[in-house]
mmCIF file of N, CA and C and ligand atoms in Angstrom:
data_model
loop_
_atom_site.group_PDB
_atom_site.id
_atom_site.type_symbol
_atom_site.label_atom_id
_atom_site.label_comp_id
_atom_site.label_asym_id
_atom_site.label_seq_id
_atom_site.Cartn_x
_atom_site.Cartn_y
_atom_site.Cartn_z
ATOM 1 N N MET M 1 -97.151 35.677 -76.004
ATOM 2 C CA MET M 1 -96.601 36.735 -76.165
ATOM 3 C C MET M 1 -95.638 36.372 -77.717
ATOM 4 N N LEU M 2 -94.924 35.179 -77.339
ATOM 5 C CA LEU M 2 -94.075 34.974 -78.730
ATOM 6 C C LEU M 2 -95.347 34.592 -79.627
ATOM 7 N N GLY M 3 -95.204 35.617 -81.167
ATOM 8 C CA GLY M 3 -96.201 35.166 -82.353
ATOM 9 C C GLY M 3 -95.121 34.223 -83.499
ATOM 10 N N ARG M 4 -95.339 34.373 -84.705
ATOM 11 C CA ARG M 4 -94.749 33.447 -85.703
ATOM 12 C C ARG M 4 -93.254 34.083 -85.677
ATOM 13 N N LEU M 5 -92.295 33.467 -86.496
ATOM 14 C CA LEU M 5 -91.842 33.076 -86.978
ATOM 15 C C LEU M 5 -91.392 34.494 -88.272
ATOM 16 N N ASN M 6 -91.162 35.445 -87.945
ATOM 17 C CA ASN M 6 -91.159 36.437 -89.186
ATOM 18 C C ASN M 6 -89.937 36.032 -90.374
ATOM 19 N N HIS M 7 -88.729 35.843 -89.766
ATOM 20 C CA HIS M 7 -87.440 35.699 -90.433
ATOM 21 C C HIS M 7 -86.051 34.956 -89.894
ATOM 22 N N VAL M 8 -85.332 34.294 -90.864
ATOM 23 C CA VAL M 8 -83.980 33.749 -90.268
ATOM 24 C C VAL M 8 -83.075 34.407 -90.664
ATOM 25 N N ALA M 9 -81.972 35.777 -90.200
ATOM 26 C CA ALA M 9 -81.075 36.247 -90.941
ATOM 27 C C ALA M 9 -79.809 35.689 -91.352
ATOM 28 N N ILE M 10 -79.311 35.733 -92.039
ATOM 29 C CA ILE M 10 -77.820 34.901 -92.334
ATOM 30 C C ILE M 10 -76.886 36.159 -93.042
ATOM 31 N N ALA M 11 -75.850 36.526 -92.090
ATOM 32 C CA ALA M 11 -74.963 37.187 -92.379
ATOM 33 C C ALA M 11 -73.869 36.779 -93.816
ATOM 34 N N VAL M 12 -73.843 37.500 -94.275
ATOM 35 C CA VAL M 12 -72.475 37.221 -95.562
ATOM 36 C C VAL M 12 -71.827 38.173 -95.630
ATOM 37 N N PRO M 13 -70.829 37.979 -96.483
ATOM 38 C CA PRO M 13 -69.236 38.492 -96.842
ATOM 39 C C PRO M 13 -69.646 39.422 -98.178
ATOM 40 N N ASP M 14 -70.521 39.292 -99.058
ATOM 41 C CA ASP M 14 -70.933 39.493 -100.138
ATOM 42 C C ASP M 14 -72.605 39.547 -100.712
ATOM 43 N N ILE M 15 -73.209 40.653 -100.627
ATOM 44 C CA ILE M 15 -75.107 40.586 -100.428
ATOM 45 C C ILE M 15 -75.202 40.087 -101.991
ATOM 46 N N ALA M 16 -74.469 40.313 -103.396
ATOM 47 C CA ALA M 16 -74.577 40.630 -104.439
ATOM 48 C C ALA M 16 -74.662 39.164 -104.685
ATOM 49 N N ALA M 17 -73.236 38.770 -104.299
ATOM 50 C CA ALA M 17 -72.905 36.988 -104.705
ATOM 51 C C ALA M 17 -74.233 36.286 -104.016
ATOM 52 N N ALA M 18 -74.469 36.307 -102.420
ATOM 53 C CA ALA M 18 -75.640 35.163 -102.062
ATOM 54 C C ALA M 18 -76.898 35.742 -102.979
ATOM 55 N N SER M 19 -77.078 37.077 -103.312
ATOM 56 C CA SER M 19 -78.262 37.521 -103.613
ATOM 57 C C SER M 19 -78.550 36.477 -104.970
ATOM 58 N N ALA M 20 -77.535 36.202 -105.584
ATOM 59 C CA ALA M 20 -77.330 35.446 -107.061
ATOM 60 C C ALA M 20 -77.554 34.110 -106.648
ATOM 61 N N LEU M 21 -77.072 33.839 -105.594
ATOM 62 C CA LEU M 21 -77.110 32.062 -105.322
ATOM 63 C C LEU M 21 -78.257 31.898 -105.203
ATOM 64 N N TYR M 22 -79.546 32.137 -104.100
ATOM 65 C CA TYR M 22 -80.634 32.257 -103.421
ATOM 66 C C TYR M 22 -81.532 31.977 -104.966
ATOM 67 N N ARG M 23 -80.933 33.430 -105.867
ATOM 68 C CA ARG M 23 -81.549 33.954 -106.894
ATOM 69 C C ARG M 23 -81.668 32.899 -108.336
ATOM 70 N N ASP M 24 -80.422 32.643 -108.247
ATOM 71 C CA ASP M 24 -80.233 31.569 -109.564
ATOM 72 C C ASP M 24 -79.621 30.005 -109.651
ATOM 73 N N THR M 25 -79.447 29.638 -108.441
ATOM 74 C CA THR M 25 -79.456 28.462 -108.002
ATOM 75 C C THR M 25 -80.360 27.407 -106.879
ATOM 76 N N LEU M 26 -81.095 28.731 -106.473
ATOM 77 C CA LEU M 26 -82.116 27.983 -105.528
ATOM 78 C C LEU M 26 -83.621 28.496 -106.138
ATOM 79 N N GLY M 27 -83.383 29.627 -107.013
ATOM 80 C CA GLY M 27 -84.685 29.760 -107.532
ATOM 81 C C GLY M 27 -85.762 30.549 -107.120
ATOM 82 N N ALA M 28 -85.106 31.317 -106.317
ATOM 83 C CA ALA M 28 -85.713 32.120 -105.116
ATOM 84 C C ALA M 28 -85.963 33.396 -105.848
ATOM 85 N N THR M 29 -86.785 34.163 -105.306
ATOM 86 C CA THR M 29 -87.275 35.547 -105.688
ATOM 87 C C THR M 29 -86.889 36.512 -104.720
ATOM 88 N N VAL M 30 -85.779 37.480 -104.603
ATOM 89 C CA VAL M 30 -84.993 37.970 -103.446
ATOM 90 C C VAL M 30 -85.555 39.605 -104.083
ATOM 91 N N THR M 31 -85.798 40.263 -102.973
ATOM 92 C CA THR M 31 -85.964 41.993 -103.013
ATOM 93 C C THR M 31 -84.797 42.362 -103.434
ATOM 94 N N ALA M 32 -85.059 43.700 -103.763
ATOM 95 C CA ALA M 32 -84.123 44.758 -103.925
ATOM 96 C C ALA M 32 -83.054 45.342 -102.728
ATOM 97 N N PRO M 33 -81.494 45.245 -102.829
ATOM 98 C CA PRO M 33 -80.599 45.719 -101.618
ATOM 99 C C PRO M 33 -81.487 46.757 -100.923
ATOM 100 N N GLN M 34 -81.764 46.768 -99.286
ATOM 101 C CA GLN M 34 -81.967 48.322 -98.652
ATOM 102 C C GLN M 34 -81.035 48.795 -98.189
ATOM 103 N N GLN M 35 -80.414 49.282 -98.004
ATOM 104 C CA GLN M 35 -79.412 50.418 -96.804
ATOM 105 C C GLN M 35 -80.500 50.444 -95.318
ATOM 106 N N LEU M 36 -79.854 49.689 -94.103
ATOM 107 C CA LEU M 36 -80.328 50.501 -92.925
ATOM 108 C C LEU M 36 -79.113 51.348 -92.292
ATOM 109 N N PRO M 37 -78.631 52.581 -92.629
ATOM 110 C CA PRO M 37 -77.631 53.227 -91.968
ATOM 111 C C PRO M 37 -77.336 52.713 -90.687
ATOM 112 N N GLU M 38 -78.798 53.162 -89.917
ATOM 113 C CA GLU M 38 -78.934 53.045 -88.408
ATOM 114 C C GLU M 38 -78.695 51.578 -87.543
ATOM 115 N N HIS M 39 -78.543 50.410 -88.697
ATOM 116 C CA HIS M 39 -78.579 49.237 -88.560
ATOM 117 C C HIS M 39 -77.355 48.346 -88.696
ATOM 118 N N GLY M 40 -76.217 49.270 -89.769
ATOM 119 C CA GLY M 40 -75.301 49.037 -89.625
ATOM 120 C C GLY M 40 -75.324 48.504 -91.240
ATOM 121 N N VAL M 41 -76.040 47.999 -91.769
ATOM 122 C CA VAL M 41 -76.371 46.690 -92.629
ATOM 123 C C VAL M 41 -77.201 47.342 -94.146
ATOM 124 N N THR M 42 -76.857 46.177 -94.920
ATOM 125 C CA THR M 42 -77.869 46.181 -96.299
ATOM 126 C C THR M 42 -78.359 44.901 -96.638
ATOM 127 N N VAL M 43 -79.458 45.041 -96.391
ATOM 128 C CA VAL M 43 -80.670 43.868 -96.299
ATOM 129 C C VAL M 43 -81.225 43.552 -97.812
ATOM 130 N N VAL M 44 -81.682 42.530 -97.777
ATOM 131 C CA VAL M 44 -82.174 41.436 -98.951
ATOM 132 C C VAL M 44 -83.286 40.494 -98.269
ATOM 133 N N PHE M 45 -84.096 40.426 -98.939
ATOM 134 C CA PHE M 45 -85.481 39.177 -97.998
ATOM 135 C C PHE M 45 -85.533 38.592 -98.923
ATOM 136 N N ILE M 46 -85.772 37.602 -98.738
ATOM 137 C CA ILE M 46 -85.912 35.860 -99.361
ATOM 138 C C ILE M 46 -87.637 35.599 -99.195
ATOM 139 N N ASP M 47 -88.689 35.782 -99.660
ATOM 140 C CA ASP M 47 -89.950 34.670 -99.192
ATOM 141 C C ASP M 47 -89.984 33.502 -99.670
ATOM 142 N N VAL M 48 -90.201 32.511 -98.331
ATOM 143 C CA VAL M 48 -89.989 31.236 -98.939
ATOM 144 C C VAL M 48 -91.212 30.916 -98.215
ATOM 145 N N GLY M 49 -92.417 31.399 -98.370
ATOM 146 C CA GLY M 49 -93.657 31.508 -97.951
ATOM 147 C C GLY M 49 -94.063 31.102 -96.772
ATOM 148 N N ASN M 50 -93.409 30.207 -95.498
ATOM 149 C CA ASN M 50 -93.745 30.330 -94.137
ATOM 150 C C ASN M 50 -93.255 31.026 -93.531
ATOM 151 N N THR M 51 -91.863 31.285 -93.866
ATOM 152 C CA THR M 51 -91.218 32.808 -93.207
ATOM 153 C C THR M 51 -90.630 33.587 -94.273
ATOM 154 N N LYS M 52 -89.442 34.326 -94.109
ATOM 155 C CA LYS M 52 -88.371 34.977 -94.792
ATOM 156 C C LYS M 52 -87.447 34.729 -93.998
ATOM 157 N N ILE M 53 -86.234 34.470 -95.218
ATOM 158 C CA ILE M 53 -84.957 34.858 -94.760
ATOM 159 C C ILE M 53 -83.978 35.883 -95.520
ATOM 160 N N GLU M 54 -83.394 36.744 -94.474
ATOM 161 C CA GLU M 54 -83.090 37.866 -94.488
ATOM 162 C C GLU M 54 -81.375 37.727 -95.028
ATOM 163 N N LEU M 55 -80.697 38.039 -96.031
ATOM 164 C CA LEU M 55 -79.679 38.166 -95.853
ATOM 165 C C LEU M 55 -78.775 39.700 -95.232
ATOM 166 N N LEU M 56 -77.646 39.632 -95.257
ATOM 167 C CA LEU M 56 -77.462 40.671 -94.124
ATOM 168 C C LEU M 56 -76.176 40.732 -94.139
ATOM 169 N N GLU M 57 -75.383 42.555 -95.660
ATOM 170 C CA GLU M 57 -74.410 42.561 -95.083
ATOM 171 C C GLU M 57 -73.763 43.648 -94.260
ATOM 172 N N PRO M 58 -72.944 43.758 -94.065
ATOM 173 C CA PRO M 58 -72.036 44.748 -93.005
ATOM 174 C C PRO M 58 -71.696 46.426 -93.889
ATOM 175 N N VAL M 59 -72.657 47.525 -93.263
ATOM 176 C CA VAL M 59 -72.274 48.741 -94.158
ATOM 177 C C VAL M 59 -71.288 49.606 -93.312
ATOM 178 N N GLY M 60 -70.077 49.850 -92.894
ATOM 179 C CA GLY M 60 -69.030 50.553 -92.128
ATOM 180 C C GLY M 60 -68.868 49.441 -91.428
ATOM 181 N N GLU M 61 -67.603 50.077 -90.477
ATOM 182 C CA GLU M 61 -66.633 49.484 -89.524
ATOM 183 C C GLU M 61 -66.843 48.848 -88.157
ATOM 184 N N ALA M 62 -68.349 49.955 -88.145
ATOM 185 C CA ALA M 62 -68.395 49.999 -86.531
ATOM 186 C C ALA M 62 -70.062 48.480 -86.715
ATOM 187 N N SER M 63 -69.818 48.152 -88.020
ATOM 188 C CA SER M 63 -71.793 47.418 -88.020
ATOM 189 C C SER M 63 -70.814 46.261 -87.279
ATOM 190 N N SER M 64 -72.486 45.688 -86.295
ATOM 191 C CA SER M 64 -72.275 44.124 -85.272
ATOM 192 C C SER M 64 -71.985 43.081 -86.465
ATOM 193 N N ILE M 65 -72.053 43.224 -87.705
ATOM 194 C CA ILE M 65 -71.968 41.930 -88.781
ATOM 195 C C ILE M 65 -70.590 41.935 -89.026
ATOM 196 N N ALA M 66 -69.516 43.071 -89.108
ATOM 197 C CA ALA M 66 -68.379 43.319 -89.474
ATOM 198 C C ALA M 66 -67.824 42.386 -88.674
ATOM 199 N N GLY M 67 -68.391 42.525 -87.473
ATOM 200 C CA GLY M 67 -67.259 41.833 -86.133
ATOM 201 C C GLY M 67 -68.129 39.911 -86.059
ATOM 202 N N PHE M 68 -69.213 39.925 -86.469
ATOM 203 C CA PHE M 68 -69.753 38.173 -87.061
ATOM 204 C C PHE M 68 -68.802 37.996 -88.236
ATOM 205 N N LEU M 69 -68.975 38.577 -88.942
ATOM 206 C CA LEU M 69 -68.095 38.231 -90.434
ATOM 207 C C LEU M 69 -66.538 37.866 -89.782
ATOM 208 N N ALA M 70 -66.353 39.067 -88.762
ATOM 209 C CA ALA M 70 -64.564 38.472 -88.343
ATOM 210 C C ALA M 70 -64.170 37.093 -87.843
ATOM 211 N N LYS M 71 -65.453 36.432 -86.897
ATOM 212 C CA LYS M 71 -65.097 35.459 -86.720
ATOM 213 C C LYS M 71 -65.975 34.402 -87.582
ATOM 214 N N ASN M 72 -66.978 34.574 -88.111
ATOM 215 C CA ASN M 72 -67.503 33.467 -89.457
ATOM 216 C C ASN M 72 -67.076 33.913 -91.079
ATOM 217 N N PRO M 73 -65.958 34.346 -91.165
ATOM 218 C CA PRO M 73 -65.854 34.608 -92.720
ATOM 219 C C PRO M 73 -66.682 34.129 -93.738
ATOM 220 N N ALA M 74 -67.257 33.161 -94.048
ATOM 221 C CA ALA M 74 -67.999 32.413 -95.501
ATOM 222 C C ALA M 74 -69.394 32.779 -94.813
ATOM 223 N N GLY M 75 -69.792 33.900 -93.378
ATOM 224 C CA GLY M 75 -71.276 33.845 -93.333
ATOM 225 C C GLY M 75 -71.643 33.169 -92.155
ATOM 226 N N GLY M 76 -72.668 33.282 -91.907
ATOM 227 C CA GLY M 76 -73.721 32.146 -91.216
ATOM 228 C C GLY M 76 -74.845 32.733 -90.280
ATOM 229 N N MET M 77 -75.657 31.899 -89.564
ATOM 230 C CA MET M 77 -77.025 32.224 -89.157
ATOM 231 C C MET M 77 -76.604 33.208 -88.111
ATOM 232 N N HIS M 78 -77.382 34.424 -88.024
ATOM 233 C CA HIS M 78 -76.965 35.856 -87.059
ATOM 234 C C HIS M 78 -78.205 35.749 -86.617
ATOM 235 N N HIS M 79 -79.504 35.806 -86.938
ATOM 236 C CA HIS M 79 -80.608 35.802 -85.531
ATOM 237 C C HIS M 79 -81.720 35.375 -86.052
ATOM 238 N N VAL M 80 -82.853 35.134 -85.218
ATOM 239 C CA VAL M 80 -83.948 34.808 -85.765
ATOM 240 C C VAL M 80 -85.162 35.734 -85.470
ATOM 241 N N CYS M 81 -85.948 35.957 -85.543
ATOM 242 C CA CYS M 81 -87.086 37.038 -85.399
ATOM 243 C C CYS M 81 -88.358 36.673 -85.576
ATOM 244 N N TYR M 82 -88.730 36.764 -83.724
ATOM 245 C CA TYR M 82 -89.949 36.267 -83.834
ATOM 246 C C TYR M 82 -90.960 37.623 -83.826
ATOM 247 N N GLU M 83 -92.184 37.352 -83.687
ATOM 248 C CA GLU M 83 -93.163 38.240 -84.069
ATOM 249 C C GLU M 83 -93.811 38.770 -82.527
ATOM 250 N N VAL M 84 -94.363 39.839 -82.620
ATOM 251 C CA VAL M 84 -95.295 39.960 -81.230
ATOM 252 C C VAL M 84 -96.155 40.884 -81.283
ATOM 253 N N ASP M 85 -97.018 41.181 -80.598
ATOM 254 C CA ASP M 85 -98.111 41.952 -80.653
ATOM 255 C C ASP M 85 -98.132 43.654 -80.435
ATOM 256 N N ASP M 86 -97.092 43.510 -78.823
ATOM 257 C CA ASP M 86 -96.546 44.348 -78.284
ATOM 258 C C ASP M 86 -95.290 44.632 -77.702
ATOM 259 N N ILE M 87 -94.610 45.405 -78.423
ATOM 260 C CA ILE M 87 -92.947 45.010 -78.207
ATOM 261 C C ILE M 87 -93.015 45.513 -76.889
ATOM 262 N N LEU M 88 -93.504 46.583 -76.781
ATOM 263 C CA LEU M 88 -92.915 47.361 -75.162
ATOM 264 C C LEU M 88 -93.475 46.740 -74.220
ATOM 265 N N ALA M 89 -94.944 46.135 -74.280
ATOM 266 C CA ALA M 89 -95.133 44.899 -73.242
ATOM 267 C C ALA M 89 -94.009 43.622 -73.013
ATOM 268 N N ALA M 90 -94.064 43.246 -73.916
ATOM 269 C CA ALA M 90 -92.732 42.095 -74.775
ATOM 270 C C ALA M 90 -91.651 42.778 -73.599
ATOM 271 N N ARG M 91 -91.370 44.041 -74.217
ATOM 272 C CA ARG M 91 -89.616 43.833 -73.402
ATOM 273 C C ARG M 91 -89.724 43.654 -72.113
ATOM 274 N N ASP M 92 -91.147 44.932 -71.623
ATOM 275 C CA ASP M 92 -90.856 44.884 -70.329
ATOM 276 C C ASP M 92 -90.847 43.630 -69.569
ATOM 277 N N ARG M 93 -91.918 42.765 -70.318
ATOM 278 C CA ARG M 93 -91.887 41.327 -69.716
ATOM 279 C C ARG M 93 -90.635 40.724 -69.308
ATOM 280 N N LEU M 94 -89.858 40.648 -70.602
ATOM 281 C CA LEU M 94 -88.583 40.296 -70.797
ATOM 282 C C LEU M 94 -87.586 40.671 -69.667
ATOM 283 N N LYS M 95 -87.537 42.062 -69.859
ATOM 284 C CA LYS M 95 -86.497 42.477 -68.733
ATOM 285 C C LYS M 95 -86.881 42.110 -66.894
ATOM 286 N N ALA M 96 -88.212 42.191 -67.043
ATOM 287 C CA ALA M 96 -88.697 41.823 -65.554
ATOM 288 C C ALA M 96 -88.254 40.394 -65.263
ATOM 289 N N ALA M 97 -87.991 39.893 -67.002
ATOM 290 C CA ALA M 97 -87.470 38.516 -66.348
ATOM 291 C C ALA M 97 -86.201 38.113 -66.328
ATOM 292 N N GLY M 98 -85.116 39.274 -66.007
ATOM 293 C CA GLY M 98 -84.025 39.241 -66.328
ATOM 294 C C GLY M 98 -83.306 39.093 -67.856
ATOM 295 N N ALA M 99 -83.965 39.133 -68.918
ATOM 296 C CA ALA M 99 -83.344 38.775 -70.051
ATOM 297 C C ALA M 99 -82.861 40.735 -70.524
ATOM 298 N N ARG M 100 -81.859 40.313 -71.039
ATOM 299 C CA ARG M 100 -80.969 41.766 -71.549
ATOM 300 C C ARG M 100 -81.436 42.321 -72.764
ATOM 301 N N VAL M 101 -81.726 43.633 -72.881
ATOM 302 C CA VAL M 101 -82.031 44.242 -74.031
ATOM 303 C C VAL M 101 -80.796 44.948 -74.884
ATOM 304 N N LEU M 102 -80.525 44.270 -76.142
ATOM 305 C CA LEU M 102 -79.728 45.513 -76.690
ATOM 306 C C LEU M 102 -79.491 46.844 -76.588
ATOM 307 N N GLY M 103 -78.543 47.384 -76.769
ATOM 308 C CA GLY M 103 -78.786 48.728 -77.050
ATOM 309 C C GLY M 103 -79.199 49.978 -76.110
ATOM 310 N N ASP M 104 -80.087 50.620 -76.057
ATOM 311 C CA ASP M 104 -80.731 51.220 -75.392
ATOM 312 C C ASP M 104 -82.102 51.140 -74.627
ATOM 313 N N GLY M 105 -82.578 49.968 -74.918
ATOM 314 C CA GLY M 105 -83.634 49.235 -74.843
ATOM 315 C C GLY M 105 -85.046 49.768 -75.158
ATOM 316 N N GLU M 106 -84.496 50.808 -76.044
ATOM 317 C CA GLU M 106 -85.598 51.602 -76.769
ATOM 318 C C GLU M 106 -86.400 50.825 -78.610
ATOM 319 N N PRO M 107 -86.751 50.045 -79.136
ATOM 320 C CA PRO M 107 -87.324 49.582 -80.637
ATOM 321 C C PRO M 107 -87.049 50.790 -81.489
ATOM 322 N N LYS M 108 -86.246 50.434 -82.285
ATOM 323 C CA LYS M 108 -85.647 50.747 -83.807
ATOM 324 C C LYS M 108 -86.775 50.650 -84.466
ATOM 325 N N ILE M 109 -86.606 51.244 -85.968
ATOM 326 C CA ILE M 109 -87.590 50.764 -87.101
ATOM 327 C C ILE M 109 -86.995 50.035 -87.860
ATOM 328 N N GLY M 110 -87.102 48.880 -87.831
ATOM 329 C CA GLY M 110 -86.237 47.681 -88.451
ATOM 330 C C GLY M 110 -86.510 47.341 -90.422
ATOM 331 N N ALA M 111 -86.461 46.714 -90.874
ATOM 332 C CA ALA M 111 -86.241 46.391 -92.289
ATOM 333 C C ALA M 111 -87.518 46.830 -92.687
ATOM 334 N N HIS M 112 -88.702 46.684 -92.090
ATOM 335 C CA HIS M 112 -90.003 46.531 -93.040
ATOM 336 C C HIS M 112 -90.959 47.681 -92.005
ATOM 337 N N GLY M 113 -90.034 48.374 -91.500
ATOM 338 C CA GLY M 113 -90.380 49.862 -91.207
ATOM 339 C C GLY M 113 -91.080 49.547 -89.909
ATOM 340 N N LYS M 114 -91.275 48.548 -89.261
ATOM 341 C CA LYS M 114 -91.790 48.145 -87.796
ATOM 342 C C LYS M 114 -90.809 48.337 -86.744
ATOM 343 N N PRO M 115 -91.426 48.708 -85.526
ATOM 344 C CA PRO M 115 -90.155 48.807 -84.435
ATOM 345 C C PRO M 115 -89.485 47.378 -83.973
ATOM 346 N N VAL M 116 -88.447 47.627 -83.860
ATOM 347 C CA VAL M 116 -87.968 46.062 -83.324
ATOM 348 C C VAL M 116 -86.840 46.393 -82.760
ATOM 349 N N LEU M 117 -86.556 45.188 -81.896
ATOM 350 C CA LEU M 117 -85.577 45.117 -80.614
ATOM 351 C C LEU M 117 -84.922 43.787 -80.622
ATOM 352 N N PHE M 118 -83.557 43.891 -80.028
ATOM 353 C CA PHE M 118 -82.667 42.303 -80.181
ATOM 354 C C PHE M 118 -82.391 42.472 -78.142
ATOM 355 N N LEU M 119 -82.319 40.738 -78.313
ATOM 356 C CA LEU M 119 -82.209 40.077 -76.733
ATOM 357 C C LEU M 119 -80.522 39.423 -76.869
ATOM 358 N N HIS M 120 -80.149 39.654 -75.943
ATOM 359 C CA HIS M 120 -78.870 39.245 -75.863
ATOM 360 C C HIS M 120 -78.750 37.616 -75.839
ATOM 361 N N PRO M 121 -77.426 37.617 -76.884
ATOM 362 C CA PRO M 121 -77.878 35.498 -77.300
ATOM 363 C C PRO M 121 -77.638 34.868 -76.239
ATOM 364 N N LYS M 122 -76.569 35.533 -74.896
ATOM 365 C CA LYS M 122 -76.415 34.546 -73.966
ATOM 366 C C LYS M 122 -77.756 34.470 -72.988
ATOM 367 N N ASP M 123 -79.022 34.972 -73.024
ATOM 368 C CA ASP M 123 -79.975 34.633 -72.404
ATOM 369 C C ASP M 123 -80.923 33.749 -73.203
ATOM 370 N N PHE M 124 -80.206 33.577 -74.381
ATOM 371 C CA PHE M 124 -81.426 32.968 -75.288
ATOM 372 C C PHE M 124 -80.824 31.804 -76.176
ATOM 373 N N GLN M 125 -79.871 30.735 -75.100
ATOM 374 C CA GLN M 125 -79.463 29.648 -75.791
ATOM 375 C C GLN M 125 -78.181 30.016 -77.007
ATOM 376 N N GLY M 126 -77.794 30.633 -76.955
ATOM 377 C CA GLY M 126 -76.456 31.323 -77.744
ATOM 378 C C GLY M 126 -77.404 32.020 -79.098
ATOM 379 N N THR M 127 -78.710 31.930 -79.292
ATOM 380 C CA THR M 127 -79.017 32.804 -80.405
ATOM 381 C C THR M 127 -79.593 34.310 -80.127
ATOM 382 N N LEU M 128 -79.126 35.503 -81.371
ATOM 383 C CA LEU M 128 -79.266 36.297 -80.848
ATOM 384 C C LEU M 128 -80.710 36.718 -81.424
ATOM 385 N N VAL M 129 -81.808 37.031 -80.652
ATOM 386 C CA VAL M 129 -83.269 37.330 -80.754
ATOM 387 C C VAL M 129 -83.536 38.506 -81.260
ATOM 388 N N GLU M 130 -84.219 38.605 -82.478
ATOM 389 C CA GLU M 130 -84.922 40.100 -82.651
ATOM 390 C C GLU M 130 -86.343 39.608 -82.348
ATOM 391 N N LEU M 131 -87.074 41.016 -81.692
ATOM 392 C CA LEU M 131 -88.538 41.049 -82.053
ATOM 393 C C LEU M 131 -89.094 42.084 -82.849
ATOM 394 N N GLU M 132 -90.139 41.721 -83.323
ATOM 395 C CA GLU M 132 -90.769 43.227 -84.264
ATOM 396 C C GLU M 132 -92.042 42.522 -83.943
ATOM 397 N N GLN M 133 -92.800 43.889 -83.491
ATOM 398 C CA GLN M 133 -93.705 44.012 -83.538
ATOM 399 C C GLN M 133 -94.712 44.028 -84.659
ATOM 400 N N ALA M 134 -96.031 42.977 -84.614
ATOM 401 C CA ALA M 134 -96.439 42.511 -85.776
ATOM 402 C C ALA M 134 -97.342 43.933 -86.726
HETATM 403 CO CO1 CO S 1 -83.680 40.305 -88.744
#
């Protein structure tokens, strides 16, 4: 069921500053910022060859990233995203195994225009897990 690592996401308080750090200091290519109101974030992606880094900045007070940054003001690793072939089959299998799917349990369209789901960090060793249909 589990496919390749699509990205590692890092929550940041200032996406312009974080993008400049990756571009200018680390020499990476950073995509243009993309606002995802449904997810309460602005994102950029950095392709590092074998996977991507996603930088997340909160949009709006209700953003889950805002809560994360309140506890981690400098930013920090927020989630890992794995690819799956069939997101509904993956969801049903995980639910049957007792894992909790966040939100209403229905996939939303993520930053790559593909369906995504998030799994409760308490069910995955304290790590928020995103699944994306490849
Ligand atoms: Co993500």
